[in-house]
PDB file of C-alpha atoms and ligand atoms in Angstrom:
ATOM      1  CA  MET A 107     107.504  98.225 108.667  1.00 56.00           C
ATOM      2  CA  ALA A 108     104.072  99.856 109.683  1.00 62.00           C
ATOM      3  CA  ILE A 109     101.887 102.272 107.428  1.00 79.00           C
ATOM      4  CA  ALA A 110     102.594 105.892 107.689  1.00 82.00           C
ATOM      5  CA  ARG A 111     100.045 108.889 106.692  1.00 89.00           C
ATOM      6  CA  PRO A 112     100.641 109.339 102.761  1.00 94.00           C
ATOM      7  CA  GLY A 113     101.564 112.093 101.231  1.00 95.00           C
ATOM      8  CA  LYS A 114      98.906 110.668  98.719  1.00 97.00           C
ATOM      9  CA  ILE A 115      97.556 107.635  97.281  1.00 98.00           C
ATOM     10  CA  VAL A 116      97.188 107.034  94.104  1.00 98.00           C
ATOM     11  CA  CYS A 117      94.876 104.748  92.330  1.00 98.00           C
ATOM     12  CA  VAL A 118      94.551 102.734  89.169  1.00 96.00           C
ATOM     13  CA  GLY A 119      90.910 101.709  88.034  1.00 93.00           C
ATOM     14  CA  ARG A 120      90.473  98.837  85.765  1.00 91.00           C
ATOM     15  CA  ASN A 121      93.906  96.625  85.928  1.00 93.00           C
ATOM     16  CA  TYR A 122      92.261  93.603  85.685  1.00 92.00           C
ATOM     17  CA  GLN A 123      90.579  92.266  82.653  1.00 87.00           C
ATOM     18  CA  GLU A 124      87.618  90.306  84.465  1.00 86.00           C
ATOM     19  CA  HIS A 125      87.264  93.078  86.557  1.00 82.00           C
ATOM     20  CA  ALA A 126      86.615  95.705  84.093  1.00 78.00           C
ATOM     21  CA  ALA A 127      84.720  93.465  81.591  1.00 82.00           C
ATOM     22  CA  GLU A 128      81.706  92.854  85.795  1.00 85.00           C
ATOM     23  CA  PHE A 129      80.756  96.199  84.708  1.00 82.00           C
ATOM     24  CA  GLY A 130      80.877  95.920  81.437  1.00 83.00           C
ATOM     25  CA  ASP A 131      84.404  98.146  80.711  1.00 82.00           C
ATOM     26  CA  ALA A 132      87.132  97.497  78.328  1.00 83.00           C
ATOM     27  CA  VAL A 133      90.460  97.955  79.417  1.00 83.00           C
ATOM     28  CA  PRO A 134      92.667 101.160  79.232  1.00 86.00           C
ATOM     29  CA  LYS A 135      95.039 101.089  76.603  1.00 91.00           C
ATOM     30  CA  GLN A 136      96.940 103.045  79.439  1.00 94.00           C
ATOM     31  CA  PRO A 137      96.621 102.984  83.461  1.00 95.00           C
ATOM     32  CA  LEU A 138      93.559 104.903  84.640  1.00 94.00           C
ATOM     33  CA  LEU A 139      94.035 106.846  87.727  1.00 96.00           C
ATOM     34  CA  PHE A 140      92.864 108.551  90.160  1.00 97.00           C
ATOM     35  CA  LEU A 141      93.725 109.997  93.818  1.00 97.00           C
ATOM     36  CA  LYS A 142      92.385 108.954  97.165  1.00 98.00           C
ATOM     37  CA  PRO A 143      93.115 111.470  99.670  1.00 97.00           C
ATOM     38  CA  ALA A 144      95.264 110.962 102.758  1.00 96.00           C
ATOM     39  CA  THR A 145      92.554 111.495 105.105  1.00 96.00           C
ATOM     40  CA  ALA A 146      90.736 108.711 104.089  1.00 97.00           C
ATOM     41  CA  LEU A 147      94.018 105.804 105.468  1.00 97.00           C
ATOM     42  CA  ILE A 148      92.873 103.414 108.099  1.00 97.00           C
ATOM     43  CA  GLY A 149      95.046 100.794 110.032  1.00 97.00           C
ATOM     44  CA  ASP A 150      94.656  96.959 111.161  1.00 97.00           C
ATOM     45  CA  GLY A 151      91.327  96.886 113.409  1.00 97.00           C
ATOM     46  CA  ASP A 152      90.203 100.335 111.904  1.00 97.00           C
ATOM     47  CA  ALA A 153      86.127 100.750 111.176  1.00 97.00           C
ATOM     48  CA  VAL A 154      84.853 101.422 107.656  1.00 98.00           C
ATOM     49  CA  VAL A 155      82.083 104.026 108.183  1.00 98.00           C
ATOM     50  CA  LEU A 156      78.975 103.567 106.215  1.00 98.00           C
ATOM     51  CA  PRO A 157      78.801 107.321 105.470  1.00 97.00           C
ATOM     52  CA  PHE A 158      75.003 108.551 105.181  1.00 96.00           C
ATOM     53  CA  GLU A 159      75.695 109.755 101.439  1.00 96.00           C
ATOM     54  CA  SER A 160      75.522 106.044  99.919  1.00 97.00           C
ATOM     55  CA  ARG A 161      73.297 103.322  99.231  1.00 97.00           C
ATOM     56  CA  ARG A 162      75.665 101.167  98.305  1.00 98.00           C
ATOM     57  CA  VAL A 163      79.603 100.452  99.375  1.00 98.00           C
ATOM     58  CA  ASP A 164      81.217  97.891  97.664  1.00 98.00           C
ATOM     59  CA  TYR A 165      85.106  96.651  98.748  1.00 98.00           C
ATOM     60  CA  GLU A 166      87.819  95.857  96.372  1.00 98.00           C
ATOM     61  CA  GLY A 167      90.785  93.833  97.254  1.00 98.00           C
ATOM     62  CA  GLU A 168      94.276  94.923  96.317  1.00 98.00           C
ATOM     63  CA  ILE A 169      97.521  95.213  95.998  1.00 97.00           C
ATOM     64  CA  GLY A 170      99.397  98.017  97.533  1.00 97.00           C
ATOM     65  CA  LEU A 171     102.662  99.188  97.179  1.00 97.00           C
ATOM     66  CA  VAL A 172     104.691 101.477  99.319  1.00 97.00           C
ATOM     67  CA  ILE A 173     106.675 103.932  97.097  1.00 97.00           C
ATOM     68  CA  GLY A 174     110.608 104.223  98.800  1.00 96.00           C
ATOM     69  CA  ARG A 175     111.845 106.666  97.202  1.00 96.00           C
ATOM     70  CA  ARG A 176     111.903 110.163  95.514  1.00 98.00           C
ATOM     71  CA  ILE A 177     111.138 109.553  92.073  1.00 98.00           C
ATOM     72  CA  ARG A 178     109.765 112.072  88.383  1.00 98.00           C
ATOM     73  CA  ARG A 179     110.410 110.617  85.010  1.00 98.00           C
ATOM     74  CA  ALA A 180     111.349 107.665  86.049  1.00 98.00           C
ATOM     75  CA  SER A 181     111.864 104.222  84.065  1.00 98.00           C
ATOM     76  CA  GLU A 182     110.490 100.748  84.421  1.00 97.00           C
ATOM     77  CA  ALA A 183     113.962 100.330  86.094  1.00 96.00           C
ATOM     78  CA  GLN A 184     113.948 103.036  88.398  1.00 97.00           C
ATOM     79  CA  ALA A 185     110.339 102.966  89.441  1.00 97.00           C
ATOM     80  CA  LEU A 186     110.377  99.206  90.770  1.00 95.00           C
ATOM     81  CA  ALA A 187     113.731 100.287  92.411  1.00 95.00           C
ATOM     82  CA  ALA A 188     111.596 102.669  93.639  1.00 96.00           C
ATOM     83  CA  ILE A 189     109.644 100.827  95.762  1.00 96.00           C
ATOM     84  CA  ALA A 190     109.563  99.830  99.547  1.00 94.00           C
ATOM     85  CA  GLY A 191     107.242  97.529  99.395  1.00 95.00           C
ATOM     86  CA  VAL A 192     104.212  95.887  99.421  1.00 96.00           C
ATOM     87  CA  THR A 193     100.896  95.674 101.445  1.00 97.00           C
ATOM     88  CA  CYS A 194      97.014  94.993 101.572  1.00 98.00           C
ATOM     89  CA  VAL A 195      94.644  97.660 100.399  1.00 98.00           C
ATOM     90  CA  ASN A 196      91.232  98.264 100.405  1.00 98.00           C
ATOM     91  CA  ASP A 197      89.813 100.424  98.119  1.00 98.00           C
ATOM     92  CA  VAL A 198      86.257 100.758  99.796  1.00 98.00           C
ATOM     93  CA  THR A 199      83.983 102.797  97.012  1.00 98.00           C
ATOM     94  CA  ALA A 200      80.822 104.325  97.528  1.00 98.00           C
ATOM     95  CA  ARG A 201      79.595 102.638  94.247  1.00 97.00           C
ATOM     96  CA  ASP A 202      76.013 104.386  93.508  1.00 98.00           C
ATOM     97  CA  LEU A 203      78.498 107.853  93.882  1.00 98.00           C
ATOM     98  CA  GLN A 204      80.711 106.581  91.398  1.00 96.00           C
ATOM     99  CA  ARG A 205      77.774 105.809  88.947  1.00 95.00           C
ATOM    100  CA  SER A 206      76.736 108.784  89.350  1.00 97.00           C
ATOM    101  CA  GLU A 207      78.933 111.292  89.457  1.00 96.00           C
ATOM    102  CA  GLU A 208      81.511 112.036  86.358  1.00 94.00           C
ATOM    103  CA  GLN A 209      84.306 112.471  89.273  1.00 95.00           C
ATOM    104  CA  TRP A 210      85.424 109.925  91.472  1.00 96.00           C
ATOM    105  CA  THR A 211      86.987 111.851  94.248  1.00 97.00           C
ATOM    106  CA  ARG A 212      83.685 111.585  96.424  1.00 97.00           C
ATOM    107  CA  ALA A 213      82.862 108.361  95.672  1.00 98.00           C
ATOM    108  CA  LYS A 214      86.461 106.739  96.587  1.00 98.00           C
ATOM    109  CA  GLY A 215      87.367 109.912  99.183  1.00 98.00           C
ATOM    110  CA  PHE A 216      85.395 109.336 101.950  1.00 98.00           C
ATOM    111  CA  ASP A 217      86.718 108.939 105.660  1.00 97.00           C
ATOM    112  CA  THR A 218      87.722 105.290 106.166  1.00 98.00           C
ATOM    113  CA  PHE A 219      88.025 104.041 102.803  1.00 98.00           C
ATOM    114  CA  CYS A 220      90.903 103.479 102.521  1.00 98.00           C
ATOM    115  CA  PRO A 221      92.323 100.351 104.670  1.00 98.00           C
ATOM    116  CA  ALA A 222      95.547  99.723 104.658  1.00 98.00           C
ATOM    117  CA  GLY A 223      97.914  96.687 106.731  1.00 97.00           C
ATOM    118  CA  PRO A 224      98.655  95.177 108.486  1.00 97.00           C
ATOM    119  CA  ARG A 225     102.166  96.254 107.025  1.00 96.00           C
ATOM    120  CA  VAL A 226     104.702  97.115 104.167  1.00 96.00           C
ATOM    121  CA  ALA A 227     106.353  93.359 103.268  1.00 95.00           C
ATOM    122  CA  PRO A 228     109.703  93.770 101.503  1.00 93.00           C
ATOM    123  CA  LEU A 229     109.050  93.726  97.352  1.00 86.00           C
ATOM    124  CA  GLU A 230     110.679  90.591  96.217  1.00 82.00           C
ATOM    125  CA  PRO A 231     111.672  92.103  92.518  1.00 76.00           C
ATOM    126  CA  ASP A 232     112.039  88.625  90.632  1.00 78.00           C
ATOM    127  CA  ARG A 233     108.406  87.061  92.310  1.00 81.00           C
ATOM    128  CA  LEU A 234     106.425  89.810  91.257  1.00 81.00           C
ATOM    129  CA  GLY A 235     103.776  87.673  89.647  1.00 79.00           C
ATOM    130  CA  GLU A 236     103.630  85.050  91.977  1.00 86.00           C
ATOM    131  CA  LEU A 237     101.984  88.069  94.586  1.00 93.00           C
ATOM    132  CA  GLU A 238      97.922  86.650  94.911  1.00 95.00           C
ATOM    133  CA  ILE A 239      95.371  88.529  96.944  1.00 97.00           C
ATOM    134  CA  ARG A 240      92.443  87.266  98.478  1.00 98.00           C
ATOM    135  CA  CYS A 241      89.371  89.387  99.707  1.00 98.00           C
ATOM    136  CA  ARG A 242      86.730  87.973 102.156  1.00 98.00           C
ATOM    137  CA  VAL A 243      83.768  89.012 103.235  1.00 98.00           C
ATOM    138  CA  ASN A 244      82.344  87.406 106.805  1.00 98.00           C
ATOM    139  CA  GLY A 245      84.817  84.612 106.171  1.00 98.00           C
ATOM    140  CA  VAL A 246      83.484  84.012 102.502  1.00 98.00           C
ATOM    141  CA  GLU A 247      85.869  84.422  99.558  1.00 98.00           C
ATOM    142  CA  ARG A 248      84.714  87.210  97.391  1.00 98.00           C
ATOM    143  CA  GLN A 249      87.874  87.678  95.016  1.00 97.00           C
ATOM    144  CA  HIS A 250      91.258  86.373  94.487  1.00 97.00           C
ATOM    145  CA  GLY A 251      93.734  87.655  91.940  1.00 95.00           C
ATOM    146  CA  HIS A 252      97.613  86.956  91.117  1.00 94.00           C
ATOM    147  CA  ALA A 253     100.064  89.760  89.759  1.00 93.00           C
ATOM    148  CA  ARG A 254     100.256  88.580  86.759  1.00 92.00           C
ATOM    149  CA  GLU A 255      96.834  89.154  85.669  1.00 93.00           C
ATOM    150  CA  MET A 256      96.994  92.590  86.147  1.00 94.00           C
ATOM    151  CA  VAL A 257      96.798  94.554  82.782  1.00 94.00           C
ATOM    152  CA  PHE A 258      99.899  96.765  83.482  1.00 95.00           C
ATOM    153  CA  GLY A 259     102.401  95.314  85.993  1.00 95.00           C
ATOM    154  CA  PHE A 260     104.208  97.287  89.197  1.00 95.00           C
ATOM    155  CA  ALA A 261     107.244  98.978  86.836  1.00 95.00           C
ATOM    156  CA  ALA A 262     105.113  99.879  84.418  1.00 96.00           C
ATOM    157  CA  LEU A 263     102.215 101.758  86.824  1.00 97.00           C
ATOM    158  CA  VAL A 264     104.747 103.093  88.736  1.00 98.00           C
ATOM    159  CA  ALA A 265     107.178 104.580  85.572  1.00 98.00           C
ATOM    160  CA  PHE A 266     103.938 106.363  84.354  1.00 98.00           C
ATOM    161  CA  ILE A 267     102.394 107.932  87.308  1.00 98.00           C
ATOM    162  CA  SER A 268     106.091 109.059  88.018  1.00 98.00           C
ATOM    163  CA  GLN A 269     106.007 111.026  84.432  1.00 98.00           C
ATOM    164  CA  ALA A 270     102.866 113.149  85.327  1.00 98.00           C
ATOM    165  CA  MET A 271     103.321 113.983  89.301  1.00 98.00           C
ATOM    166  CA  THR A 272     106.728 113.094  91.324  1.00 98.00           C
ATOM    167  CA  LEU A 273     106.012 110.314  93.700  1.00 98.00           C
ATOM    168  CA  GLU A 274     107.813 110.280  97.015  1.00 98.00           C
ATOM    169  CA  PRO A 275     108.965 108.215 100.250  1.00 97.00           C
ATOM    170  CA  GLY A 276     105.672 106.783 101.896  1.00 96.00           C
ATOM    171  CA  ASP A 277     103.250 107.418  98.940  1.00 98.00           C
ATOM    172  CA  LEU A 278     100.889 104.607  98.555  1.00 98.00           C
ATOM    173  CA  ILE A 279      99.824 103.011  95.547  1.00 98.00           C
ATOM    174  CA  ALA A 280      96.373 100.919  94.934  1.00 98.00           C
ATOM    175  CA  THR A 281      97.449  99.196  91.421  1.00 97.00           C
ATOM    176  CA  GLY A 282      93.663  97.731  90.892  1.00 96.00           C
ATOM    177  CA  THR A 283      91.062  95.113  91.872  1.00 96.00           C
ATOM    178  CA  PRO A 284      90.973  91.893  90.836  1.00 95.00           C
ATOM    179  CA  ALA A 285      86.568  90.165  89.867  1.00 95.00           C
ATOM    180  CA  GLY A 286      84.271  89.590  92.758  1.00 96.00           C
ATOM    181  CA  VAL A 287      83.789  93.273  94.169  1.00 96.00           C
ATOM    182  CA  GLY A 288      80.785  93.620  95.916  1.00 97.00           C
ATOM    183  CA  PRO A 289      78.661  95.366  99.018  1.00 98.00           C
ATOM    184  CA  LEU A 290      79.412  95.809 102.196  1.00 98.00           C
ATOM    185  CA  LYS A 291      76.501  95.942 105.538  1.00 98.00           C
ATOM    186  CA  ALA A 292      77.583  97.225 108.433  1.00 97.00           C
ATOM    187  CA  GLY A 293      78.301  93.942 110.923  1.00 98.00           C
ATOM    188  CA  ASP A 294      80.220  92.863 108.059  1.00 98.00           C
ATOM    189  CA  VAL A 295      84.006  92.105 108.951  1.00 98.00           C
ATOM    190  CA  VAL A 296      86.043  92.908 105.430  1.00 98.00           C
ATOM    191  CA  GLU A 297      89.732  91.281 105.226  1.00 98.00           C
ATOM    192  CA  VAL A 298      91.954  91.621 102.488  1.00 98.00           C
ATOM    193  CA  GLU A 299      95.209  88.825 102.425  1.00 98.00           C
ATOM    194  CA  ILE A 300      98.684  89.442 100.815  1.00 97.00           C
ATOM    195  CA  PRO A 301     100.064  86.236 101.443  1.00 94.00           C
ATOM    196  CA  ALA A 302     103.761  88.152 102.306  1.00 91.00           C
ATOM    197  CA  VAL A 303     101.846  90.629 104.010  1.00 96.00           C
ATOM    198  CA  GLY A 304      99.517  89.200 106.056  1.00 97.00           C
ATOM    199  CA  VAL A 305      95.338  89.518 106.751  1.00 98.00           C
ATOM    200  CA  LEU A 306      93.926  93.435 107.303  1.00 98.00           C
ATOM    201  CA  ARG A 307      90.678  93.123 108.613  1.00 98.00           C
ATOM    202  CA  ASN A 308      88.518  95.661 108.959  1.00 98.00           C
ATOM    203  CA  PRO A 309      84.899  95.620 110.577  1.00 98.00           C
ATOM    204  CA  VAL A 310      82.218  97.818 109.115  1.00 98.00           C
ATOM    205  CA  VAL A 311      79.715 100.257 110.767  1.00 97.00           C
ATOM    206  CA  ALA A 312      77.210 102.424 109.918  1.00 97.00           C
ATOM    207  CA  GLU A 313      77.953 106.255 110.399  1.00 95.00           C
ATOM    208  CA  SER A 314      76.558 107.437 113.294  1.00 89.00           C
ATOM    209  CA  PRO A 315      74.246 110.646 113.503  1.00 82.00           C
ATOM    210  CA  GLY A 316      77.143 112.338 116.034  1.00 69.00           C
ATOM    211  CA  GLY A 317      79.799 112.584 113.390  1.00 59.00           C
ATOM    212  CA  THR A 318      82.726 110.457 111.729  1.00 52.00           C
ATOM    213  CA  ALA A 319      84.536 108.263 113.136  1.00 50.00           C
ATOM    214  CA  ARG A 320      87.428 110.212 113.193  1.00 52.00           C
ATOM    215  CA  PRO A 321      88.967 110.846 116.125  1.00 46.00           C
TER     216      PRO A 321
HETATM  217 ZN1   ZN B 676      90.490  99.642  93.876  1.00 61.85          ZN
END
């Protein structure tokens, strides 16, 4: 199953204790949600474009969940049953804009700021905690986390989100990044890997004066 354009991309901030600590942030008492626009989505092999407006664009390797069933105000059991599968996500972030602006919409929402793929792997409900996420830049490992280290697990996250908004088939949920985030520069190749899914690999390019990379 490839990634179709989702109706919405729901992201979770500070969902790994060590990542919250690296920015001096407290772990939230309930999941901290924000949205990325569907236009930010790119696939495996597509270029992440560094926008003119930012001087610091970071990778954030994350475990992505793809919703398979429409749910609203779901229990944790219903939420788990509504997850169609798992994929790799890179929650690319203009860190300088995130720090200087109260809302994260612009910092997280530029075109190409949501690489996802290369495929959706079925979820194995009894082995969720074993899911592993790695992020590499130019072949050097920068992040390595396990789903069991998440502050809020998959079922709790999806159930929580569904209290606020209807989740629909194809919606993508990025479940937060482990410690080790850092900057990207033009010419880098960034990879996010989940063993059951494969490797999501994206080159990084500077924005060209002619316009954005989207056709
Ligand atoms: Zn993130």
